PDB file of C-alpha atoms in Angstrom:
ATOM      1  CA  MET A   1     -17.461 108.755 -16.701  1.00 54.00           C
ATOM      2  CA  THR A   2     -20.395 111.123 -16.310  1.00 53.00           C
ATOM      3  CA  LEU A   3     -21.514 112.763 -13.061  1.00 52.00           C
ATOM      4  CA  GLN A   4     -24.464 110.386 -12.953  1.00 55.00           C
ATOM      5  CA  GLU A   5     -22.147 107.406 -13.290  1.00 53.00           C
ATOM      6  CA  LEU A   6     -19.958 108.819 -10.519  1.00 55.00           C
ATOM      7  CA  ARG A   7     -22.985 109.155  -8.254  1.00 55.00           C
ATOM      8  CA  SER A   8     -23.836 105.512  -8.934  1.00 54.00           C
ATOM      9  CA  THR A   9     -20.472 104.462  -7.485  1.00 57.00           C
ATOM     10  CA  ILE A  10     -21.309 106.126  -4.172  1.00 59.00           C
ATOM     11  CA  GLY A  11     -24.004 103.697  -3.135  1.00 62.00           C
ATOM     12  CA  GLY A  12     -24.086 101.614   0.006  1.00 81.00           C
ATOM     13  CA  ARG A  13     -23.148 102.630   3.520  1.00 92.00           C
ATOM     14  CA  ILE A  14     -20.270 105.067   3.818  1.00 96.00           C
ATOM     15  CA  LEU A  15     -18.671 106.852   6.737  1.00 98.00           C
ATOM     16  CA  GLU A  16     -17.200 110.169   5.628  1.00 97.00           C
ATOM     17  CA  VAL A  17     -14.319 111.512   7.690  1.00 98.00           C
ATOM     18  CA  THR A  18     -13.883 115.190   8.513  1.00 97.00           C
ATOM     19  CA  THR A  19     -10.282 115.228   9.689  1.00 98.00           C
ATOM     20  CA  THR A  20     -10.148 118.869  10.810  1.00 97.00           C
ATOM     21  CA  THR A  21     -12.285 121.828  11.842  1.00 95.00           C
ATOM     22  CA  GLY A  22     -11.571 124.708   9.482  1.00 91.00           C
ATOM     23  CA  CYS A  23     -10.549 124.767   5.819  1.00 92.00           C
ATOM     24  CA  VAL A  24      -8.359 127.210   3.883  1.00 92.00           C
ATOM     25  CA  VAL A  25      -9.454 126.220   0.383  1.00 92.00           C
ATOM     26  CA  GLY A  26     -12.187 128.838   0.451  1.00 85.00           C
ATOM     27  CA  CYS A  27     -14.846 127.423  -1.880  1.00 89.00           C
ATOM     28  CA  SER A  28     -17.609 130.042  -1.995  1.00 86.00           C
ATOM     29  CA  TYR A  29     -20.309 127.351  -2.184  1.00 84.00           C
ATOM     30  CA  CYS A  30     -19.034 125.454   0.881  1.00 85.00           C
ATOM     31  CA  GLN A  31     -20.513 126.415   4.248  1.00 83.00           C
ATOM     32  CA  GLN A  32     -17.217 125.689   6.017  1.00 82.00           C
ATOM     33  CA  ASP A  33     -17.384 128.812   8.173  1.00 85.00           C
ATOM     34  CA  LYS A  34     -20.766 127.795   9.548  1.00 89.00           C
ATOM     35  CA  PHE A  35     -19.499 124.297  10.309  1.00 91.00           C
ATOM     36  CA  ALA A  36     -16.330 125.572  11.994  1.00 91.00           C
ATOM     37  CA  GLU A  37     -18.228 128.137  14.065  1.00 93.00           C
ATOM     38  CA  ARG A  38     -20.775 125.594  15.239  1.00 93.00           C
ATOM     39  CA  GLN A  39     -18.222 122.827  15.857  1.00 95.00           C
ATOM     40  CA  ARG A  40     -16.012 125.086  17.967  1.00 94.00           C
ATOM     41  CA  THR A  41     -18.916 125.784  20.317  1.00 95.00           C
ATOM     42  CA  ILE A  42     -19.216 122.048  20.910  1.00 95.00           C
ATOM     43  CA  SER A  43     -15.598 120.897  21.072  1.00 96.00           C
ATOM     44  CA  ASP A  44     -12.095 122.365  21.200  1.00 95.00           C
ATOM     45  CA  VAL A  45     -10.724 119.368  19.267  1.00 96.00           C
ATOM     46  CA  LYS A  46      -9.527 120.812  15.946  1.00 96.00           C
ATOM     47  CA  HIS A  47      -7.793 117.801  14.388  1.00 97.00           C
ATOM     48  CA  LEU A  48      -9.015 114.219  14.517  1.00 98.00           C
ATOM     49  CA  SER A  49      -6.104 112.399  16.129  1.00 98.00           C
ATOM     50  CA  LEU A  50      -4.806 109.157  14.635  1.00 98.00           C
ATOM     51  CA  GLN A  51      -5.470 107.422  17.956  1.00 98.00           C
ATOM     52  CA  ASP A  52      -9.097 108.569  18.082  1.00 98.00           C
ATOM     53  CA  PHE A  53      -9.588 107.667  14.428  1.00 98.00           C
ATOM     54  CA  LYS A  54      -8.416 104.129  15.163  1.00 98.00           C
ATOM     55  CA  ARG A  55     -10.744 103.932  18.169  1.00 98.00           C
ATOM     56  CA  CYS A  56     -13.703 105.078  16.067  1.00 98.00           C
ATOM     57  CA  LEU A  57     -12.867 102.789  13.164  1.00 98.00           C
ATOM     58  CA  ALA A  58     -12.694  99.791  15.492  1.00 98.00           C
ATOM     59  CA  ARG A  59     -16.450 100.272  16.016  1.00 98.00           C
ATOM     60  CA  VAL A  60     -17.225 100.318  12.287  1.00 98.00           C
ATOM     61  CA  PRO A  61     -17.756  97.039  10.368  1.00 97.00           C
ATOM     62  CA  ALA A  62     -15.270  96.436   7.545  1.00 97.00           C
ATOM     63  CA  ALA A  63     -18.169  96.344   5.071  1.00 97.00           C
ATOM     64  CA  ILE A  64     -18.607 100.104   5.542  1.00 97.00           C
ATOM     65  CA  ASP A  65     -16.565 102.188   3.107  1.00 97.00           C
ATOM     66  CA  ILE A  66     -14.495 105.014   4.559  1.00 98.00           C
ATOM     67  CA  SER A  67     -14.494 108.263   2.594  1.00 98.00           C
ATOM     68  CA  PHE A  68     -11.892 110.928   3.326  1.00 98.00           C
ATOM     69  CA  SER A  69     -13.914 114.016   2.471  1.00 94.00           C
ATOM     70  CA  GLY A  70     -16.427 115.455   4.920  1.00 90.00           C
ATOM     71  CA  TYR A  71     -16.706 119.172   5.692  1.00 94.00           C
ATOM     72  CA  SER A  72     -13.096 120.188   5.068  1.00 95.00           C
ATOM     73  CA  GLU A  73      -9.998 119.309   3.063  1.00 97.00           C
ATOM     74  CA  PRO A  74      -8.772 115.975   4.516  1.00 98.00           C
ATOM     75  CA  TRP A  75      -5.044 116.628   4.093  1.00 98.00           C
ATOM     76  CA  LEU A  76      -5.106 119.734   6.251  1.00 97.00           C
ATOM     77  CA  ASN A  77      -4.684 117.114   8.973  1.00 98.00           C
ATOM     78  CA  PRO A  78      -1.036 115.891   8.863  1.00 97.00           C
ATOM     79  CA  ALA A  79      -2.134 112.399   9.952  1.00 98.00           C
ATOM     80  CA  CYS A  80      -4.535 111.906   7.039  1.00 98.00           C
ATOM     81  CA  THR A  81      -2.325 109.573   5.006  1.00 98.00           C
ATOM     82  CA  GLU A  82      -1.806 107.347   8.049  1.00 98.00           C
ATOM     83  CA  MET A  83      -5.560 107.244   8.567  1.00 98.00           C
ATOM     84  CA  VAL A  84      -6.076 106.188   4.953  1.00 98.00           C
ATOM     85  CA  GLU A  85      -3.469 103.449   5.306  1.00 98.00           C
ATOM     86  CA  HIS A  86      -5.051 102.222   8.535  1.00 98.00           C
ATOM     87  CA  ALA A  87      -8.566 102.081   7.060  1.00 98.00           C
ATOM     88  CA  TYR A  88      -7.207 100.198   4.051  1.00 98.00           C
ATOM     89  CA  ALA A  89      -5.298  97.746   6.265  1.00 98.00           C
ATOM     90  CA  CYS A  90      -8.493  97.084   8.249  1.00 98.00           C
ATOM     91  CA  GLY A  91     -10.246  95.934   5.074  1.00 98.00           C
ATOM     92  CA  HIS A  92     -12.467  98.936   4.399  1.00 98.00           C
ATOM     93  CA  GLY A  93     -13.114 100.182   0.898  1.00 97.00           C
ATOM     94  CA  VAL A  94     -11.505 103.627   0.747  1.00 97.00           C
ATOM     95  CA  ARG A  95     -12.693 106.703  -1.142  1.00 97.00           C
ATOM     96  CA  ILE A  96     -10.727 109.924  -1.518  1.00 97.00           C
ATOM     97  CA  PHE A  97     -12.191 113.378  -2.223  1.00 97.00           C
ATOM     98  CA  THR A  98      -9.489 116.023  -2.031  1.00 97.00           C
ATOM     99  CA  SER A  99      -8.239 119.293  -3.480  1.00 97.00           C
ATOM    100  CA  LEU A 100      -4.655 118.083  -2.733  1.00 98.00           C
ATOM    101  CA  VAL A 101      -4.110 121.097  -0.464  1.00 97.00           C
ATOM    102  CA  GLY A 102      -1.934 119.931   2.430  1.00 97.00           C
ATOM    103  CA  MET A 103      -0.740 116.825   0.596  1.00 97.00           C
ATOM    104  CA  ASN A 104       2.925 116.414  -0.376  1.00 97.00           C
ATOM    105  CA  GLY A 105       5.023 114.139  -2.539  1.00 97.00           C
ATOM    106  CA  ARG A 106       5.663 111.661   0.278  1.00 97.00           C
ATOM    107  CA  ASP A 107       1.913 111.327   0.887  1.00 98.00           C
ATOM    108  CA  LEU A 108       1.381 110.687  -2.786  1.00 97.00           C
ATOM    109  CA  ARG A 109       4.053 108.001  -2.945  1.00 96.00           C
ATOM    110  CA  ARG A 110       2.422 106.184  -0.025  1.00 97.00           C
ATOM    111  CA  LEU A 111      -1.047 106.451  -1.555  1.00 97.00           C
ATOM    112  CA  ARG A 112       0.193 104.918  -4.796  1.00 95.00           C
ATOM    113  CA  ALA A 113       0.571 101.608  -2.953  1.00 94.00           C
ATOM    114  CA  LEU A 114      -3.181 101.404  -2.237  1.00 96.00           C
ATOM    115  CA  GLN A 115      -6.328 100.677  -4.240  1.00 96.00           C
ATOM    116  CA  PHE A 116      -9.340 102.981  -4.035  1.00 96.00           C
ATOM    117  CA  ARG A 117     -13.014 102.800  -4.829  1.00 95.00           C
ATOM    118  CA  VAL A 118     -12.600 106.303  -6.214  1.00 95.00           C
ATOM    119  CA  PHE A 119      -9.912 108.969  -5.990  1.00 97.00           C
ATOM    120  CA  LEU A 120     -11.616 112.236  -6.935  1.00 97.00           C
ATOM    121  CA  VAL A 121      -9.631 115.476  -7.087  1.00 97.00           C
ATOM    122  CA  HIS A 122     -11.490 118.764  -6.722  1.00 97.00           C
ATOM    123  CA  VAL A 123      -9.648 120.900  -9.273  1.00 97.00           C
ATOM    124  CA  PHE A 124      -9.124 124.589  -8.573  1.00 96.00           C
ATOM    125  CA  ASP A 125     -11.160 126.846 -10.804  1.00 94.00           C
ATOM    126  CA  ASP A 126     -10.054 130.157 -12.291  1.00 92.00           C
ATOM    127  CA  GLY A 127     -10.600 131.981  -9.003  1.00 91.00           C
ATOM    128  CA  THR A 128     -14.330 132.542  -9.371  1.00 89.00           C
ATOM    129  CA  HIS A 129     -15.280 130.306  -6.463  1.00 90.00           C
ATOM    130  CA  MET A 130     -11.948 129.156  -4.954  1.00 91.00           C
ATOM    131  CA  ASP A 131      -8.783 130.749  -3.572  1.00 92.00           C
ATOM    132  CA  SER A 132      -6.539 130.490  -6.624  1.00 91.00           C
ATOM    133  CA  GLY A 133      -3.617 131.775  -4.562  1.00 94.00           C
ATOM    134  CA  LEU A 134      -3.191 128.217  -3.300  1.00 96.00           C
ATOM    135  CA  VAL A 135      -2.202 127.092  -6.790  1.00 97.00           C
ATOM    136  CA  THR A 136       1.534 127.545  -6.219  1.00 97.00           C
ATOM    137  CA  SER A 137       4.398 126.074  -8.235  1.00 97.00           C
ATOM    138  CA  ASN A 138       4.671 123.266  -5.654  1.00 97.00           C
ATOM    139  CA  TYR A 139       0.955 122.540  -5.991  1.00 98.00           C
ATOM    140  CA  VAL A 140       1.191 122.411  -9.792  1.00 98.00           C
ATOM    141  CA  ASP A 141       4.163 120.054  -9.516  1.00 98.00           C
ATOM    142  CA  LEU A 142       2.216 117.770  -7.169  1.00 98.00           C
ATOM    143  CA  MET A 143      -0.691 117.716  -9.604  1.00 98.00           C
ATOM    144  CA  ARG A 144       1.694 116.655 -12.378  1.00 97.00           C
ATOM    145  CA  GLN A 145       3.028 113.866 -10.158  1.00 97.00           C
ATOM    146  CA  LEU A 146      -0.509 112.702  -9.419  1.00 97.00           C
ATOM    147  CA  VAL A 147      -1.477 112.590 -13.085  1.00 96.00           C
ATOM    148  CA  ASP A 148       1.655 110.556 -13.841  1.00 95.00           C
ATOM    149  CA  ALA A 149       1.112 108.199 -10.895  1.00 93.00           C
ATOM    150  CA  ASP A 150      -0.693 104.899 -11.306  1.00 84.00           C
ATOM    151  CA  ILE A 151      -3.557 105.764  -8.953  1.00 89.00           C
ATOM    152  CA  SER A 152      -6.592 103.530  -9.255  1.00 77.00           C
ATOM    153  CA  SER A 153      -9.972 105.130 -10.046  1.00 91.00           C
ATOM    154  CA  LEU A 154      -8.470 108.608 -10.492  1.00 95.00           C
ATOM    155  CA  LEU A 155     -10.946 111.289 -11.557  1.00 96.00           C
ATOM    156  CA  PHE A 156     -11.057 115.084 -11.492  1.00 97.00           C
ATOM    157  CA  ILE A 157     -13.972 117.453 -11.041  1.00 96.00           C
ATOM    158  CA  VAL A 158     -14.186 121.211 -11.546  1.00 95.00           C
ATOM    159  CA  MET A 159     -17.032 123.585 -10.731  1.00 91.00           C
ATOM    160  CA  GLY A 160     -16.518 126.294 -13.299  1.00 89.00           C
ATOM    161  CA  GLU A 161     -13.420 126.768 -15.456  1.00 93.00           C
ATOM    162  CA  VAL A 162     -10.124 125.010 -14.711  1.00 96.00           C
ATOM    163  CA  HIS A 163      -7.372 127.204 -13.272  1.00 97.00           C
ATOM    164  CA  PRO A 164      -5.076 128.356 -16.128  1.00 97.00           C
ATOM    165  CA  ALA A 165      -2.013 126.729 -14.539  1.00 97.00           C
ATOM    166  CA  LEU A 166      -3.792 123.351 -14.519  1.00 97.00           C
ATOM    167  CA  VAL A 167      -5.539 123.364 -17.894  1.00 97.00           C
ATOM    168  CA  ASP A 168      -2.749 121.501 -19.707  1.00 96.00           C
ATOM    169  CA  ILE A 169      -2.219 119.015 -16.871  1.00 97.00           C
ATOM    170  CA  ILE A 170      -5.677 117.583 -16.187  1.00 96.00           C
ATOM    171  CA  PRO A 171      -6.605 114.818 -18.689  1.00 94.00           C
ATOM    172  CA  ASP A 172      -9.805 115.731 -20.517  1.00 93.00           C
ATOM    173  CA  GLU A 173     -11.062 112.145 -20.445  1.00 93.00           C
ATOM    174  CA  ALA A 174     -10.863 112.062 -16.626  1.00 94.00           C
ATOM    175  CA  LEU A 175     -12.368 115.514 -16.004  1.00 95.00           C
ATOM    176  CA  LEU A 176     -15.953 115.962 -14.859  1.00 95.00           C
ATOM    177  CA  ARG A 177     -17.603 119.367 -14.989  1.00 91.00           C
ATOM    178  CA  SER A 178     -20.282 120.436 -12.563  1.00 85.00           C
ATOM    179  CA  ARG A 179     -22.036 123.461 -11.153  1.00 75.00           C
ATOM    180  CA  PRO A 180     -21.793 124.649  -7.546  1.00 69.00           C
ATOM    181  CA  PRO A 181     -24.326 123.123  -5.107  1.00 59.00           C
ATOM    182  CA  ARG A 182     -27.583 125.011  -4.997  1.00 52.00           C
ATOM    183  CA  SER A 183     -28.103 125.525  -1.303  1.00 45.00           C
ATOM    184  CA  ARG A 184     -26.164 123.104   0.924  1.00 43.00           C
ATOM    185  CA  ALA A 185     -29.510 122.125   2.445  1.00 45.00           C
ATOM    186  CA  GLY A 186     -30.303 125.722   3.267  1.00 45.00           C
ATOM    187  CA  SER A 187     -27.397 125.908   5.722  1.00 45.00           C
ATOM    188  CA  GLY A 188     -26.052 129.053   4.118  1.00 45.00           C
ATOM    189  CA  GLU A 189     -27.071 131.964   1.954  1.00 44.00           C
ATOM    190  CA  LEU A 190     -25.561 131.435  -1.468  1.00 43.00           C
ATOM    191  CA  LYS A 191     -26.011 134.392  -3.782  1.00 44.00           C
ATOM    192  CA  MET A 192     -25.134 132.519  -6.969  1.00 41.00           C
ATOM    193  CA  VAL A 193     -28.294 130.390  -6.831  1.00 43.00           C
ATOM    194  CA  GLU A 194     -31.517 130.377  -4.874  1.00 51.00           C
ATOM    195  CA  ALA A 195     -32.195 127.899  -2.080  1.00 56.00           C
ATOM    196  CA  ARG A 196     -35.026 125.533  -2.932  1.00 62.00           C
ATOM    197  CA  GLN A 197     -38.504 125.852  -1.508  1.00 76.00           C
ATOM    198  CA  GLN A 198     -38.998 123.475   1.406  1.00 84.00           C
ATOM    199  CA  LEU A 199     -40.583 120.125   0.616  1.00 88.00           C
ATOM    200  CA  LEU A 200     -43.689 119.146   2.525  1.00 89.00           C
ATOM    201  CA  GLY A 201     -44.880 115.700   3.483  1.00 91.00           C
ATOM    202  CA  ALA A 202     -43.015 112.454   2.910  1.00 94.00           C
ATOM    203  CA  LEU A 203     -39.752 112.592   0.986  1.00 93.00           C
ATOM    204  CA  THR A 204     -36.851 110.437  -0.067  1.00 93.00           C
ATOM    205  CA  CYS A 205     -33.142 110.831  -0.769  1.00 90.00           C
ATOM    206  CA  PRO A 206     -32.290 109.098  -4.066  1.00 86.00           C
ATOM    207  CA  ASP A 207     -28.625 108.942  -3.020  1.00 85.00           C
ATOM    208  CA  GLU A 208     -29.525 107.416   0.375  1.00 88.00           C
ATOM    209  CA  ARG A 209     -27.399 110.013   2.135  1.00 88.00           C
ATOM    210  CA  GLN A 210     -28.931 108.946   5.433  1.00 90.00           C
ATOM    211  CA  TYR A 211     -26.357 106.139   5.264  1.00 93.00           C
ATOM    212  CA  ARG A 212     -23.486 108.417   4.215  1.00 94.00           C
ATOM    213  CA  ASN A 213     -22.785 109.855   7.634  1.00 97.00           C
ATOM    214  CA  VAL A 214     -19.942 112.138   8.695  1.00 97.00           C
ATOM    215  CA  LEU A 215     -17.405 111.543  11.478  1.00 98.00           C
ATOM    216  CA  LEU A 216     -16.191 114.775  13.090  1.00 98.00           C
ATOM    217  CA  PRO A 217     -12.842 115.415  14.842  1.00 98.00           C
ATOM    218  CA  ASN A 218     -14.348 114.904  18.307  1.00 98.00           C
ATOM    219  CA  GLY A 219     -15.993 111.590  17.381  1.00 98.00           C
ATOM    220  CA  ASP A 220     -19.495 112.960  16.796  1.00 98.00           C
ATOM    221  CA  VAL A 221     -21.324 111.637  13.729  1.00 98.00           C
ATOM    222  CA  THR A 222     -23.663 113.910  11.798  1.00 97.00           C
ATOM    223  CA  PHE A 223     -26.504 112.787   9.577  1.00 95.00           C
ATOM    224  CA  CYS A 224     -24.982 113.497   6.185  1.00 92.00           C
ATOM    225  CA  CYS A 225     -22.556 115.641   4.195  1.00 88.00           C
ATOM    226  CA  MET A 226     -25.132 118.449   3.941  1.00 88.00           C
ATOM    227  CA  ASP A 227     -25.450 118.855   7.706  1.00 92.00           C
ATOM    228  CA  PHE A 228     -22.831 121.599   8.152  1.00 92.00           C
ATOM    229  CA  GLU A 229     -24.474 123.011  11.264  1.00 92.00           C
ATOM    230  CA  ARG A 230     -24.805 119.705  13.132  1.00 95.00           C
ATOM    231  CA  ARG A 231     -28.605 119.826  13.068  1.00 93.00           C
ATOM    232  CA  HIS A 232     -28.850 116.024  13.317  1.00 95.00           C
ATOM    233  CA  VAL A 233     -26.112 114.340  15.413  1.00 97.00           C
ATOM    234  CA  LEU A 234     -26.563 110.561  15.473  1.00 98.00           C
ATOM    235  CA  GLY A 235     -24.038 109.710  18.181  1.00 98.00           C
ATOM    236  CA  ASN A 236     -20.331 109.557  18.920  1.00 98.00           C
ATOM    237  CA  LEU A 237     -18.111 106.702  17.762  1.00 98.00           C
ATOM    238  CA  LEU A 238     -15.733 107.165  20.671  1.00 98.00           C
ATOM    239  CA  ARG A 239     -18.505 105.687  22.848  1.00 97.00           C
ATOM    240  CA  ASP A 240     -21.204 104.265  20.526  1.00 97.00           C
ATOM    241  CA  ARG A 241     -21.185 101.288  18.214  1.00 97.00           C
ATOM    242  CA  TYR A 242     -21.778 101.968  14.534  1.00 97.00           C
ATOM    243  CA  LYS A 243     -25.139 100.184  14.573  1.00 96.00           C
ATOM    244  CA  ASP A 244     -26.228 102.301  17.539  1.00 97.00           C
ATOM    245  CA  LEU A 245     -26.187 105.370  15.274  1.00 97.00           C
ATOM    246  CA  PHE A 246     -29.215 103.994  13.422  1.00 96.00           C
ATOM    247  CA  GLU A 247     -31.117 102.753  16.466  1.00 96.00           C
ATOM    248  CA  GLY A 248     -31.065 105.944  18.547  1.00 95.00           C
ATOM    249  CA  ALA A 249     -33.768 108.561  18.920  1.00 95.00           C
ATOM    250  CA  THR A 250     -32.200 111.025  16.458  1.00 96.00           C
ATOM    251  CA  PHE A 251     -32.123 108.640  13.502  1.00 95.00           C
ATOM    252  CA  CYS A 252     -35.567 107.233  14.323  1.00 96.00           C
ATOM    253  CA  ASN A 253     -37.001 110.767  14.383  1.00 95.00           C
ATOM    254  CA  ILE A 254     -35.357 111.517  11.027  1.00 95.00           C
ATOM    255  CA  ALA A 255     -36.860 108.365   9.513  1.00 94.00           C
ATOM    256  CA  ASP A 256     -40.320 109.278  10.827  1.00 95.00           C
ATOM    257  CA  ARG A 257     -40.065 112.816   9.462  1.00 94.00           C
ATOM    258  CA  MET A 258     -38.895 111.558   6.070  1.00 94.00           C
ATOM    259  CA  ASN A 259     -42.095 109.520   6.100  1.00 94.00           C
ATOM    260  CA  GLY A 260     -44.138 112.659   6.732  1.00 92.00           C
ATOM    261  CA  ALA A 261     -44.154 113.158  10.511  1.00 94.00           C
ATOM    262  CA  GLU A 262     -43.950 116.717  11.832  1.00 92.00           C
ATOM    263  CA  GLY A 263     -40.753 118.211  13.207  1.00 92.00           C
ATOM    264  CA  PHE A 264     -37.574 119.805  11.891  1.00 93.00           C
ATOM    265  CA  LEU A 265     -35.855 117.906   9.073  1.00 93.00           C
ATOM    266  CA  LEU A 266     -32.832 119.262   7.237  1.00 91.00           C
ATOM    267  CA  CYS A 267     -33.751 117.235   4.160  1.00 91.00           C
ATOM    268  CA  ARG A 268     -36.753 119.461   3.446  1.00 91.00           C
ATOM    269  CA  SER A 269     -34.481 122.211   2.120  1.00 88.00           C
ATOM    270  CA  CYS A 270     -31.886 119.925   0.494  1.00 86.00           C
ATOM    271  CA  GLU A 271     -31.568 120.070  -3.268  1.00 83.00           C
ATOM    272  CA  PHE A 272     -31.093 116.299  -3.477  1.00 85.00           C
ATOM    273  CA  ALA A 273     -34.350 115.365  -1.711  1.00 89.00           C
ATOM    274  CA  GLU A 274     -37.410 114.364  -3.707  1.00 91.00           C
ATOM    275  CA  PRO A 275     -41.097 114.046  -2.760  1.00 91.00           C
ATOM    276  CA  LEU A 276     -42.117 110.496  -1.944  1.00 84.00           C
ATOM    277  CA  THR A 277     -44.930 109.845  -4.386  1.00 77.00           C
ATOM    278  CA  SER A 278     -47.467 107.027  -4.299  1.00 54.00           C
ATOM    279  CA  GLU A 279     -45.829 105.504  -7.395  1.00 51.00           C
ATOM    280  CA  ARG A 280     -42.596 104.800  -5.495  1.00 44.00           C
TER     281      ARG A 280
END
């Protein structure tokens, strides 16, 4: 599978889940520090509790896929596997995006019993952009177990060169190679690449990320996976229905600004956005 083919599997409406505030993986291209700093000024809830996750999910139609990804490593929350099992039991399509940090053998054995839309593992690189100190002997052993497990839709992705301890473990036919994100929608100052020049006028998101929203540990829902600094908060699933997220003032303002209206719009500095031309 190519990266383009992978992107084509991520269509439709998806609710991404950020299970915790703060991440130890340390990807240089991830604006985790900015998210954590901003989130902590809003809420002192660090981990999404299993009870609150169930309350939020009860407001989300089963037709909406649940993606365990978001702004931090999902398995840094000890309840993550139970959340996955609950979403699966409720009839949601489930997607996994993980570095495996925080996961253990028992988690893996439980996950083997489920079917996934995609199970994508972010492979540690050679230390250029990630904290290679997390690649311990236990981590390497877990990666071996995962490769040997019969996990549906299992893929791997690396941004750079695969960590030396993992090179002989990751199957070449299941490995996707990519480059680091360009700018994370201008939410941080990446030195490896330049942030794009802001788009003017009407624009569109080819990936329809406006319907790939992110649930935070306190129940808030941000616009998309690029909104690390909570610039567009659509609502809170501990009090709002899922459909309310797309009928409120915030989403309506976003839609108007994507169509060319004035006002702040995070999408204007996002590398995935494209100008909306008359030919569209």
